[in-house]
CSV table of C-alpha atoms in Angstrom, one decimal:
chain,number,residue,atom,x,y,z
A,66,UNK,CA,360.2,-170.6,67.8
A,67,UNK,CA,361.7,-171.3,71.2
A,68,UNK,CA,360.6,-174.6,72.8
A,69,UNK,CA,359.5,-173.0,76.0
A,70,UNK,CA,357.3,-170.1,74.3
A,71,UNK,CA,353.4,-169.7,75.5
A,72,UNK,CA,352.4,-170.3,71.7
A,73,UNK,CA,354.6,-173.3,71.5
A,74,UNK,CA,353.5,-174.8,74.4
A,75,UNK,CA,349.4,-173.8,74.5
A,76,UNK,CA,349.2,-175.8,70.6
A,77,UNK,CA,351.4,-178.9,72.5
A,78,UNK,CA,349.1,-182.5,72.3
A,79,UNK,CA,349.4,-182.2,76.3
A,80,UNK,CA,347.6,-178.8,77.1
A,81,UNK,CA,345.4,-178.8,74.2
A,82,UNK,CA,344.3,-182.2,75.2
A,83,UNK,CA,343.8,-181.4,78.8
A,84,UNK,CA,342.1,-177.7,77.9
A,85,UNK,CA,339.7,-179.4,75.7
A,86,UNK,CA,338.6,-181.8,78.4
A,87,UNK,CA,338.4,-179.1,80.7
A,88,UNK,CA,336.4,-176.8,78.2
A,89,UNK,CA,334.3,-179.5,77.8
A,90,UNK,CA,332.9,-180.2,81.3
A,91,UNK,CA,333.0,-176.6,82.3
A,92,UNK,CA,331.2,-175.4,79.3
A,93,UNK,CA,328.4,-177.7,79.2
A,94,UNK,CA,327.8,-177.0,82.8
A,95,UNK,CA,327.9,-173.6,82.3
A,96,UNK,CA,325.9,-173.7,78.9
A,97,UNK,CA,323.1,-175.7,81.1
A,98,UNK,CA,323.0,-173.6,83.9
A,99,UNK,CA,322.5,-170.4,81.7
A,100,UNK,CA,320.7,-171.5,78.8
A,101,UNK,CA,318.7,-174.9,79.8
A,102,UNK,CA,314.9,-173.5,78.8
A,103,UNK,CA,316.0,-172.7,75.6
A,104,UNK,CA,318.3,-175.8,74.7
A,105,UNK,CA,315.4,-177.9,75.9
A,106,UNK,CA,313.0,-176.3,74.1
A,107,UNK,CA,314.9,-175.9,71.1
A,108,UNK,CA,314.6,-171.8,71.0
A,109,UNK,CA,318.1,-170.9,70.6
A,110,UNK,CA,318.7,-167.8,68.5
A,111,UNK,CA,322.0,-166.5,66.7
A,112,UNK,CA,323.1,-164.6,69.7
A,113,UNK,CA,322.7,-167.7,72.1
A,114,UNK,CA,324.4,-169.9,69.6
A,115,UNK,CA,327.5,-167.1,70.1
A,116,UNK,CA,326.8,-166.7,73.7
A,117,UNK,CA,327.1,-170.5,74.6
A,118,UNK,CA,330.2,-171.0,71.8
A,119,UNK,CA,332.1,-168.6,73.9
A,120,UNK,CA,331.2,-170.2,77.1
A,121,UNK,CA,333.2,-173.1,75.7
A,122,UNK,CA,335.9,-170.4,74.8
A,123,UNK,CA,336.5,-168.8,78.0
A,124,UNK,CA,337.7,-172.4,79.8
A,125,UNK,CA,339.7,-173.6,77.4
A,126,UNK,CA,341.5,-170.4,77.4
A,127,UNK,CA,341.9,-170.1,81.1
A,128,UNK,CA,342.7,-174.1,81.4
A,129,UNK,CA,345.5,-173.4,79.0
A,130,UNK,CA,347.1,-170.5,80.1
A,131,UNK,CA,347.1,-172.0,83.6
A,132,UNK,CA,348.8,-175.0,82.0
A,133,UNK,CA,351.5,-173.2,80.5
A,134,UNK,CA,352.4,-171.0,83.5
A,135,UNK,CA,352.7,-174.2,85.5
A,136,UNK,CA,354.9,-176.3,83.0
A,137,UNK,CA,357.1,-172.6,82.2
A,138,UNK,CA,357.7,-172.5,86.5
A,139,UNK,CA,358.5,-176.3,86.9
């Protein structure tokens, strides 16, 4: 697999590292902001559980395709 290709460089150390972060801090935020009164009270159901997963998801996917574009126009 070429050394420049998206899937090559999205699963390199560097992005992935950096993506996670991101993921991280944007996804509890958003997490809290739309699902506070149930993490606090503990009332989370299945569809929550998927709900707040994916807000973790949706980051880290944007944080590393934004990465790759970047390193692929340097």
């Amino acid at each position: 697999m070429n050394q420049n290709s998206f899937i090559s460089l999205a699963f390199s150390k560097q992005v992935m590292f950096r993506a996670i972060k991101v993921a991280l801090l944007v996804g509890t935020l958003l997490a809290l902001i739309n699902h506070s009164e149930k993490i606090l009270t503990m009332t989370l159901s299945g569809e929550d559980f998927i709900k707040i997963v994916l807000t973790y998801l949706v980051p880290y996917g944007v944080s590393t395709w934004s990465a790759v574009q970047a390193i692929k126009n340097v």
